[in-house]
């Protein structure tokens, strides 16, 4: 069977800056794929191209056997591409459940149905006890989970997670890892961006490393972490930030 997602020769230019340079990746049905790479490598940009926030400067995006390059974000979401944002985008002045209902309305236009779906997703993500509090009252780890819940409520075939495990305590990160596994076990394919390799490598079936907008290496996590090109890209990044 064909891949669920493919990017074919995708470029994104912002003026003179090349954020994605001839990126061709594929994600198979049922996989958890990690998209990693130093800051500024072009990971979030690629997510925006896949989700339809931006049209690529060049190249095409294929989802579930269809060329979706010219579809707007809302239609890609309808077809089954769900995503979170690196910068949390929940509606702070709304309750947790209302935030999730907004996601559920993508597929259920009857309010009662959308509410039922939202409750189910809150159970699934471990947020049921927080349903009626304002999103602004959640602690950071819960806000990340709310982002995931909102995306899940849209009924995705493919879930794009942008740094949902970054900045969490080790315990919170492990809870997040367990949730990603549960999502895959529910039949949803996952493409996740993480900056921190230690968290993402044990979780993913395959890792794709972006550096300077290009695919540097891809393969099994154990091989990728040992690849000299990957080590150099990450060390270079650490030097760049002075760490
Ligand atoms: N909307 C934009 N306009 C101009 N430059 C952008 C925009 N979005 C991202 N960039 C630039 O593109 C490059 C890749 O950014 P990004 O995709 O956010 O990287 P990553 O998520 O891997 O850290 C960076 O140099 C960033 O400054
Ligand atoms: Mg990013």
PDB file of C-alpha atoms and ligand atoms in Angstrom:
ATOM      1  CA  UNK A   1       0.000   0.000   0.000  1.00  0.00           C
ATOM      2  CA  UNK A   2       1.199   3.529  -0.688  1.00  0.00           C
ATOM      3  CA  UNK A   3       2.508   5.768   2.086  1.00  0.00           C
ATOM      4  CA  UNK A   4      -0.048   7.760   4.054  1.00  0.00           C
ATOM      5  CA  UNK A   5       1.983  10.945   3.633  1.00  0.00           C
ATOM      6  CA  UNK A   6       4.605  11.959   1.100  1.00  0.00           C
ATOM      7  CA  UNK A   7       6.344  15.222   0.438  1.00  0.00           C
ATOM      8  CA  UNK A   8       7.897  15.312  -3.015  1.00  0.00           C
ATOM      9  CA  UNK A   9      10.736  17.743  -3.648  1.00  0.00           C
ATOM     10  CA  UNK A  10       9.314  20.391  -1.351  1.00  0.00           C
ATOM     11  CA  UNK A  11      10.916  23.827  -1.115  1.00  0.00           C
ATOM     12  CA  UNK A  12       9.997  26.771   1.083  1.00  0.00           C
ATOM     13  CA  UNK A  13      11.691  30.105   0.653  1.00  0.00           C
ATOM     14  CA  UNK A  14      11.119  33.115   2.895  1.00  0.00           C
ATOM     15  CA  UNK A  15      12.686  35.886   0.823  1.00  0.00           C
ATOM     16  CA  UNK A  16      16.338  34.890   0.558  1.00  0.00           C
ATOM     17  CA  UNK A  17      16.106  32.283   3.318  1.00  0.00           C
ATOM     18  CA  UNK A  18      15.617  28.665   2.273  1.00  0.00           C
ATOM     19  CA  UNK A  19      13.722  26.996   5.147  1.00  0.00           C
ATOM     20  CA  UNK A  20      13.019  23.713   3.276  1.00  0.00           C
ATOM     21  CA  UNK A  21      15.226  22.598   0.430  1.00  0.00           C
ATOM     22  CA  UNK A  22      14.075  19.704  -1.801  1.00  0.00           C
ATOM     23  CA  UNK A  23      12.533  17.742   1.071  1.00  0.00           C
ATOM     24  CA  UNK A  24      11.136  14.332   0.103  1.00  0.00           C
ATOM     25  CA  UNK A  25       9.907  12.229   3.011  1.00  0.00           C
ATOM     26  CA  UNK A  26       7.275   9.574   3.445  1.00  0.00           C
ATOM     27  CA  UNK A  27       5.324   8.260   6.409  1.00  0.00           C
ATOM     28  CA  UNK A  28       3.728   4.808   6.250  1.00  0.00           C
ATOM     29  CA  UNK A  29       0.368   3.914   7.764  1.00  0.00           C
ATOM     30  CA  UNK A  30       0.688   3.018  11.454  1.00  0.00           C
ATOM     31  CA  UNK A  31       4.216   4.371  11.839  1.00  0.00           C
ATOM     32  CA  UNK A  32       5.559   6.729  14.483  1.00  0.00           C
ATOM     33  CA  UNK A  33       8.142   8.842  12.674  1.00  0.00           C
ATOM     34  CA  UNK A  34      10.366  11.371  14.419  1.00  0.00           C
ATOM     35  CA  UNK A  35      11.391  14.535  12.615  1.00  0.00           C
ATOM     36  CA  UNK A  36      14.428  15.869  14.417  1.00  0.00           C
ATOM     37  CA  UNK A  37      17.147  18.414  13.868  1.00  0.00           C
ATOM     38  CA  UNK A  38      18.724  21.490  15.406  1.00  0.00           C
ATOM     39  CA  UNK A  39      16.819  24.725  15.966  1.00  0.00           C
ATOM     40  CA  UNK A  40      16.043  26.474  12.713  1.00  0.00           C
ATOM     41  CA  UNK A  41      16.442  23.271  10.656  1.00  0.00           C
ATOM     42  CA  UNK A  42      13.012  23.767   9.065  1.00  0.00           C
ATOM     43  CA  UNK A  43      10.925  21.262  11.027  1.00  0.00           C
ATOM     44  CA  UNK A  44       7.999  23.543  11.905  1.00  0.00           C
ATOM     45  CA  UNK A  45       8.028  24.948   8.374  1.00  0.00           C
ATOM     46  CA  UNK A  46       7.677  21.435   6.960  1.00  0.00           C
ATOM     47  CA  UNK A  47       4.748  20.840   9.345  1.00  0.00           C
ATOM     48  CA  UNK A  48       3.114  24.027   8.092  1.00  0.00           C
ATOM     49  CA  UNK A  49       3.525  22.859   4.503  1.00  0.00           C
ATOM     50  CA  UNK A  50       2.032  19.447   5.319  1.00  0.00           C
ATOM     51  CA  UNK A  51      -0.877  20.927   7.274  1.00  0.00           C
ATOM     52  CA  UNK A  52      -1.538  23.541   4.592  1.00  0.00           C
ATOM     53  CA  UNK A  53      -0.772  26.667   6.610  1.00  0.00           C
ATOM     54  CA  UNK A  54       1.614  27.678   3.829  1.00  0.00           C
ATOM     55  CA  UNK A  55       1.766  26.629   0.171  1.00  0.00           C
ATOM     56  CA  UNK A  56       5.229  25.260  -0.711  1.00  0.00           C
ATOM     57  CA  UNK A  57       7.310  27.453  -3.018  1.00  0.00           C
ATOM     58  CA  UNK A  58       7.857  24.308  -5.084  1.00  0.00           C
ATOM     59  CA  UNK A  59       7.057  20.584  -4.844  1.00  0.00           C
ATOM     60  CA  UNK A  60       3.977  18.636  -3.812  1.00  0.00           C
ATOM     61  CA  UNK A  61       2.339  17.071  -0.757  1.00  0.00           C
ATOM     62  CA  UNK A  62       0.498  13.764  -1.082  1.00  0.00           C
ATOM     63  CA  UNK A  63      -1.867  12.448   1.564  1.00  0.00           C
ATOM     64  CA  UNK A  64      -3.818   9.196   1.487  1.00  0.00           C
ATOM     65  CA  UNK A  65      -3.236   8.774  -2.238  1.00  0.00           C
ATOM     66  CA  UNK A  66      -4.216  12.325  -3.198  1.00  0.00           C
ATOM     67  CA  UNK A  67      -2.277  15.432  -4.168  1.00  0.00           C
ATOM     68  CA  UNK A  68      -3.310  17.922  -1.455  1.00  0.00           C
ATOM     69  CA  UNK A  69      -0.763  20.633  -2.336  1.00  0.00           C
ATOM     70  CA  UNK A  70      -3.441  23.123  -3.327  1.00  0.00           C
ATOM     71  CA  UNK A  71      -5.934  22.347  -0.570  1.00  0.00           C
ATOM     72  CA  UNK A  72      -6.347  24.864   2.262  1.00  0.00           C
ATOM     73  CA  UNK A  73      -5.620  23.783   5.843  1.00  0.00           C
ATOM     74  CA  UNK A  74      -9.292  23.250   6.757  1.00  0.00           C
ATOM     75  CA  UNK A  75      -9.784  20.789   3.893  1.00  0.00           C
ATOM     76  CA  UNK A  76      -6.612  18.898   4.764  1.00  0.00           C
ATOM     77  CA  UNK A  77      -7.912  18.627   8.320  1.00  0.00           C
ATOM     78  CA  UNK A  78     -11.195  17.232   6.928  1.00  0.00           C
ATOM     79  CA  UNK A  79      -9.211  14.629   5.010  1.00  0.00           C
ATOM     80  CA  UNK A  80      -7.439  13.553   8.182  1.00  0.00           C
ATOM     81  CA  UNK A  81      -4.362  15.684   8.883  1.00  0.00           C
ATOM     82  CA  UNK A  82      -4.464  16.816  12.532  1.00  0.00           C
ATOM     83  CA  UNK A  83      -1.749  18.955  14.055  1.00  0.00           C
ATOM     84  CA  UNK A  84      -0.554  20.734  17.168  1.00  0.00           C
ATOM     85  CA  UNK A  85       1.382  23.993  17.159  1.00  0.00           C
ATOM     86  CA  UNK A  86       4.806  24.469  18.750  1.00  0.00           C
ATOM     87  CA  UNK A  87       3.464  27.655  20.285  1.00  0.00           C
ATOM     88  CA  UNK A  88       0.327  26.591  22.152  1.00  0.00           C
ATOM     89  CA  UNK A  89      -2.769  27.908  20.374  1.00  0.00           C
ATOM     90  CA  UNK A  90      -5.595  26.895  22.690  1.00  0.00           C
ATOM     91  CA  UNK A  91      -8.278  29.432  23.491  1.00  0.00           C
ATOM     92  CA  UNK A  92      -7.253  30.581  26.952  1.00  0.00           C
ATOM     93  CA  UNK A  93     -10.598  32.093  27.914  1.00  0.00           C
ATOM     94  CA  UNK A  94     -12.536  28.937  27.064  1.00  0.00           C
ATOM     95  CA  UNK A  95     -12.900  25.808  29.179  1.00  0.00           C
ATOM     96  CA  UNK A  96     -10.892  22.719  28.379  1.00  0.00           C
ATOM     97  CA  UNK A  97     -13.908  20.877  27.006  1.00  0.00           C
ATOM     98  CA  UNK A  98     -15.005  23.804  24.852  1.00  0.00           C
ATOM     99  CA  UNK A  99     -11.515  23.919  23.333  1.00  0.00           C
ATOM    100  CA  UNK A 100     -11.813  20.249  22.430  1.00  0.00           C
ATOM    101  CA  UNK A 101     -15.361  20.719  21.095  1.00  0.00           C
ATOM    102  CA  UNK A 102     -13.937  23.244  18.592  1.00  0.00           C
ATOM    103  CA  UNK A 103     -11.783  20.403  17.241  1.00  0.00           C
ATOM    104  CA  UNK A 104     -14.650  17.897  17.278  1.00  0.00           C
ATOM    105  CA  UNK A 105     -16.912  20.236  15.273  1.00  0.00           C
ATOM    106  CA  UNK A 106     -14.647  19.624  12.265  1.00  0.00           C
ATOM    107  CA  UNK A 107     -16.311  16.242  11.875  1.00  0.00           C
ATOM    108  CA  UNK A 108     -19.525  16.427  13.946  1.00  0.00           C
ATOM    109  CA  UNK A 109     -21.699  19.426  13.185  1.00  0.00           C
ATOM    110  CA  UNK A 110     -24.313  18.355  15.728  1.00  0.00           C
ATOM    111  CA  UNK A 111     -23.282  19.964  19.030  1.00  0.00           C
ATOM    112  CA  UNK A 112     -24.372  16.985  21.133  1.00  0.00           C
ATOM    113  CA  UNK A 113     -22.213  14.659  19.045  1.00  0.00           C
ATOM    114  CA  UNK A 114     -19.252  17.046  19.193  1.00  0.00           C
ATOM    115  CA  UNK A 115     -19.575  17.208  22.987  1.00  0.00           C
ATOM    116  CA  UNK A 116     -19.697  13.420  23.230  1.00  0.00           C
ATOM    117  CA  UNK A 117     -16.592  13.122  21.054  1.00  0.00           C
ATOM    118  CA  UNK A 118     -14.817  15.785  23.148  1.00  0.00           C
ATOM    119  CA  UNK A 119     -15.576  13.849  26.371  1.00  0.00           C
ATOM    120  CA  UNK A 120     -14.202  10.683  24.820  1.00  0.00           C
ATOM    121  CA  UNK A 121     -10.991  12.473  23.777  1.00  0.00           C
ATOM    122  CA  UNK A 122     -10.595  14.036  27.250  1.00  0.00           C
ATOM    123  CA  UNK A 123     -10.831  10.535  28.763  1.00  0.00           C
ATOM    124  CA  UNK A 124      -8.294   9.257  26.249  1.00  0.00           C
ATOM    125  CA  UNK A 125      -5.797  12.044  26.972  1.00  0.00           C
ATOM    126  CA  UNK A 126      -6.245  11.952  30.757  1.00  0.00           C
ATOM    127  CA  UNK A 127      -7.813  15.406  30.946  1.00  0.00           C
ATOM    128  CA  UNK A 128     -11.369  14.402  31.906  1.00  0.00           C
ATOM    129  CA  UNK A 129     -11.030  15.740  35.444  1.00  0.00           C
ATOM    130  CA  UNK A 130     -10.036  19.153  34.038  1.00  0.00           C
ATOM    131  CA  UNK A 131     -12.928  19.418  31.529  1.00  0.00           C
ATOM    132  CA  UNK A 132     -14.572  22.442  33.103  1.00  0.00           C
ATOM    133  CA  UNK A 133     -11.574  24.584  34.067  1.00  0.00           C
ATOM    134  CA  UNK A 134     -10.372  27.445  31.876  1.00  0.00           C
ATOM    135  CA  UNK A 135      -7.524  26.543  29.529  1.00  0.00           C
ATOM    136  CA  UNK A 136      -5.551  29.420  31.062  1.00  0.00           C
ATOM    137  CA  UNK A 137      -5.648  27.610  34.444  1.00  0.00           C
ATOM    138  CA  UNK A 138      -3.882  24.498  33.163  1.00  0.00           C
ATOM    139  CA  UNK A 139      -0.247  23.822  34.052  1.00  0.00           C
ATOM    140  CA  UNK A 140       2.114  23.735  31.032  1.00  0.00           C
ATOM    141  CA  UNK A 141       2.124  19.924  30.705  1.00  0.00           C
ATOM    142  CA  UNK A 142      -1.692  19.904  30.679  1.00  0.00           C
ATOM    143  CA  UNK A 143      -1.724  22.656  28.020  1.00  0.00           C
ATOM    144  CA  UNK A 144       0.412  20.449  25.795  1.00  0.00           C
ATOM    145  CA  UNK A 145      -2.018  17.594  26.351  1.00  0.00           C
ATOM    146  CA  UNK A 146      -4.921  19.897  25.515  1.00  0.00           C
ATOM    147  CA  UNK A 147      -3.217  20.701  22.210  1.00  0.00           C
ATOM    148  CA  UNK A 148      -3.028  16.975  21.490  1.00  0.00           C
ATOM    149  CA  UNK A 149      -6.667  16.538  22.551  1.00  0.00           C
ATOM    150  CA  UNK A 150      -7.827  19.315  20.227  1.00  0.00           C
ATOM    151  CA  UNK A 151      -5.986  17.731  17.313  1.00  0.00           C
ATOM    152  CA  UNK A 152      -7.317  14.238  18.154  1.00  0.00           C
ATOM    153  CA  UNK A 153     -10.876  15.551  18.318  1.00  0.00           C
ATOM    154  CA  UNK A 154     -10.667  16.411  14.603  1.00  0.00           C
ATOM    155  CA  UNK A 155     -10.513  12.653  13.914  1.00  0.00           C
ATOM    156  CA  UNK A 156      -7.104  12.514  12.188  1.00  0.00           C
ATOM    157  CA  UNK A 157      -5.525   9.637  10.279  1.00  0.00           C
ATOM    158  CA  UNK A 158      -2.202  11.423  10.681  1.00  0.00           C
ATOM    159  CA  UNK A 159      -1.307  13.380  13.802  1.00  0.00           C
ATOM    160  CA  UNK A 160       1.460  15.974  13.528  1.00  0.00           C
ATOM    161  CA  UNK A 161       2.978  16.752  16.918  1.00  0.00           C
ATOM    162  CA  UNK A 162       5.283  19.771  17.132  1.00  0.00           C
ATOM    163  CA  UNK A 163       7.500  19.597  20.231  1.00  0.00           C
ATOM    164  CA  UNK A 164       4.729  18.425  22.562  1.00  0.00           C
ATOM    165  CA  UNK A 165       7.270  16.717  24.841  1.00  0.00           C
ATOM    166  CA  UNK A 166       9.754  19.590  24.979  1.00  0.00           C
ATOM    167  CA  UNK A 167      10.209  21.468  28.247  1.00  0.00           C
ATOM    168  CA  UNK A 168       8.417  18.867  30.365  1.00  0.00           C
ATOM    169  CA  UNK A 169       9.784  17.202  33.492  1.00  0.00           C
ATOM    170  CA  UNK A 170      11.019  13.623  32.908  1.00  0.00           C
ATOM    171  CA  UNK A 171       7.842  12.222  34.510  1.00  0.00           C
ATOM    172  CA  UNK A 172       5.586  14.438  32.391  1.00  0.00           C
ATOM    173  CA  UNK A 173       7.555  13.516  29.285  1.00  0.00           C
ATOM    174  CA  UNK A 174       7.064   9.808  30.042  1.00  0.00           C
ATOM    175  CA  UNK A 175       3.307  10.388  30.370  1.00  0.00           C
ATOM    176  CA  UNK A 176       3.463  12.106  26.978  1.00  0.00           C
ATOM    177  CA  UNK A 177       5.403   9.207  25.462  1.00  0.00           C
ATOM    178  CA  UNK A 178       2.751   6.787  26.749  1.00  0.00           C
ATOM    179  CA  UNK A 179       0.037   8.951  25.175  1.00  0.00           C
ATOM    180  CA  UNK A 180       1.774   8.937  21.777  1.00  0.00           C
ATOM    181  CA  UNK A 181       1.976   5.125  21.918  1.00  0.00           C
ATOM    182  CA  UNK A 182      -1.707   4.960  22.814  1.00  0.00           C
ATOM    183  CA  UNK A 183      -2.533   7.204  19.842  1.00  0.00           C
ATOM    184  CA  UNK A 184      -0.675   4.880  17.486  1.00  0.00           C
ATOM    185  CA  UNK A 185      -2.355   1.842  19.062  1.00  0.00           C
ATOM    186  CA  UNK A 186      -5.678   3.512  18.267  1.00  0.00           C
ATOM    187  CA  UNK A 187      -4.692   3.311  14.583  1.00  0.00           C
ATOM    188  CA  UNK A 188      -3.448   6.870  14.092  1.00  0.00           C
ATOM    189  CA  UNK A 189      -0.156   7.479  12.295  1.00  0.00           C
ATOM    190  CA  UNK A 190       2.182   9.927  14.047  1.00  0.00           C
ATOM    191  CA  UNK A 191       4.785  12.329  12.684  1.00  0.00           C
ATOM    192  CA  UNK A 192       6.435  14.137  15.570  1.00  0.00           C
ATOM    193  CA  UNK A 193       8.964  16.934  15.782  1.00  0.00           C
ATOM    194  CA  UNK A 194      11.206  16.846  18.819  1.00  0.00           C
ATOM    195  CA  UNK A 195      14.380  18.719  19.465  1.00  0.00           C
ATOM    196  CA  UNK A 196      15.510  16.433  22.283  1.00  0.00           C
ATOM    197  CA  UNK A 197      16.750  13.134  20.866  1.00  0.00           C
ATOM    198  CA  UNK A 198      16.818  11.285  24.199  1.00  0.00           C
ATOM    199  CA  UNK A 199      13.034  11.539  24.464  1.00  0.00           C
ATOM    200  CA  UNK A 200      12.052  10.802  20.921  1.00  0.00           C
ATOM    201  CA  UNK A 201      14.474   8.081  19.859  1.00  0.00           C
ATOM    202  CA  UNK A 202      13.117   5.275  22.079  1.00  0.00           C
ATOM    203  CA  UNK A 203       9.593   6.064  20.867  1.00  0.00           C
ATOM    204  CA  UNK A 204       9.864   6.251  17.081  1.00  0.00           C
ATOM    205  CA  UNK A 205      10.018   3.505  14.441  1.00  0.00           C
ATOM    206  CA  UNK A 206      12.023   5.732  12.129  1.00  0.00           C
ATOM    207  CA  UNK A 207      13.803   9.061  12.426  1.00  0.00           C
ATOM    208  CA  UNK A 208      14.294  11.716   9.770  1.00  0.00           C
ATOM    209  CA  UNK A 209      16.931  14.356  10.507  1.00  0.00           C
ATOM    210  CA  UNK A 210      16.603  17.796   8.964  1.00  0.00           C
ATOM    211  CA  UNK A 211      19.528  20.193   8.949  1.00  0.00           C
ATOM    212  CA  UNK A 212      19.674  23.566   7.196  1.00  0.00           C
ATOM    213  CA  UNK A 213      16.350  22.775   5.511  1.00  0.00           C
ATOM    214  CA  UNK A 214      17.517  19.483   3.977  1.00  0.00           C
ATOM    215  CA  UNK A 215      17.052  15.817   4.872  1.00  0.00           C
ATOM    216  CA  UNK A 216      20.443  14.919   6.351  1.00  0.00           C
ATOM    217  CA  UNK A 217      19.855  11.275   7.317  1.00  0.00           C
ATOM    218  CA  UNK A 218      16.927   8.937   7.833  1.00  0.00           C
ATOM    219  CA  UNK A 219      16.651   5.460   9.266  1.00  0.00           C
ATOM    220  CA  UNK A 220      16.254   3.403  12.418  1.00  0.00           C
ATOM    221  CA  UNK A 221      16.773   5.493  15.570  1.00  0.00           C
ATOM    222  CA  UNK A 222      19.751   3.399  16.722  1.00  0.00           C
ATOM    223  CA  UNK A 223      21.563   4.000  13.412  1.00  0.00           C
ATOM    224  CA  UNK A 224      20.628   7.664  13.190  1.00  0.00           C
ATOM    225  CA  UNK A 225      22.017   8.595  16.620  1.00  0.00           C
ATOM    226  CA  UNK A 226      25.379   7.017  15.705  1.00  0.00           C
ATOM    227  CA  UNK A 227      25.644   8.741  12.334  1.00  0.00           C
ATOM    228  CA  UNK A 228      28.613  11.150  12.296  1.00  0.00           C
ATOM    229  CA  UNK A 229      26.642  13.674  10.195  1.00  0.00           C
ATOM    230  CA  UNK A 230      23.930  13.810  12.851  1.00  0.00           C
ATOM    231  CA  UNK A 231      26.398  14.158  15.710  1.00  0.00           C
ATOM    232  CA  UNK A 232      28.112  17.007  13.880  1.00  0.00           C
ATOM    233  CA  UNK A 233      24.813  18.819  13.191  1.00  0.00           C
ATOM    234  CA  UNK A 234      23.836  18.635  16.862  1.00  0.00           C
ATOM    235  CA  UNK A 235      27.256  19.571  18.223  1.00  0.00           C
ATOM    236  CA  UNK A 236      27.379  22.479  15.793  1.00  0.00           C
ATOM    237  CA  UNK A 237      24.031  23.600  17.150  1.00  0.00           C
ATOM    238  CA  UNK A 238      25.240  23.410  20.766  1.00  0.00           C
ATOM    239  CA  UNK A 239      28.288  25.505  19.895  1.00  0.00           C
ATOM    240  CA  UNK A 240      26.024  27.993  18.136  1.00  0.00           C
ATOM    241  CA  UNK A 241      23.914  28.528  21.257  1.00  0.00           C
ATOM    242  CA  UNK A 242      27.024  28.574  23.449  1.00  0.00           C
ATOM    243  CA  UNK A 243      26.046  25.512  25.501  1.00  0.00           C
TER     244      UNK A 243
HETATM  245  N1  LIG B   1       7.098  32.813   8.417  1.00  0.00           N
HETATM  246  C1  LIG B   1       8.438  32.918   8.313  1.00  0.00           C
HETATM  247  N2  LIG B   1       9.011  33.964   7.725  1.00  0.00           N
HETATM  248  C2  LIG B   1      10.358  34.074   7.598  1.00  0.00           C
HETATM  249  N3  LIG B   1      11.226  33.142   8.052  1.00  0.00           N
HETATM  250  C3  LIG B   1      10.708  32.057   8.658  1.00  0.00           C
HETATM  251  C4  LIG B   1       9.291  31.887   8.828  1.00  0.00           C
HETATM  252  N4  LIG B   1       9.084  30.708   9.470  1.00  0.00           N
HETATM  253  C5  LIG B   1      10.308  30.183   9.687  1.00  0.00           C
HETATM  254  N5  LIG B   1      11.270  30.981   9.204  1.00  0.00           N
HETATM  255  C6  LIG B   1      12.722  30.706   9.223  1.00  0.00           C
HETATM  256  O1  LIG B   1      12.916  29.443   8.608  1.00  0.00           O
HETATM  257  C7  LIG B   1      13.920  28.703   9.271  1.00  0.00           C
HETATM  258  C8  LIG B   1      13.362  27.391   9.767  1.00  0.00           C
HETATM  259  O2  LIG B   1      12.467  27.651  10.838  1.00  0.00           O
HETATM  260  P1  LIG B   1      11.587  26.515  11.524  1.00  0.00           P
HETATM  261  O3  LIG B   1      10.883  25.751  10.470  1.00  0.00           O
HETATM  262  O4  LIG B   1      10.757  27.169  12.568  1.00  0.00           O
HETATM  263  O5  LIG B   1      12.716  25.603  12.194  1.00  0.00           O
HETATM  264  P2  LIG B   1      12.620  24.512  13.354  1.00  0.00           P
HETATM  265  O6  LIG B   1      11.175  24.235  13.624  1.00  0.00           O
HETATM  266  O7  LIG B   1      13.362  23.333  12.812  1.00  0.00           O
HETATM  267  O8  LIG B   1      13.338  25.101  14.534  1.00  0.00           O
HETATM  268  C9  LIG B   1      14.442  29.596  10.401  1.00  0.00           C
HETATM  269  O9  LIG B   1      15.590  30.278   9.924  1.00  0.00           O
HETATM  270  C10 LIG B   1      13.296  30.551  10.619  1.00  0.00           C
HETATM  271  O10 LIG B   1      13.756  31.779  11.133  1.00  0.00           O
HETATM  272 MG1  LIG B   2      10.043  24.340  15.346  1.00  0.00          MG
END
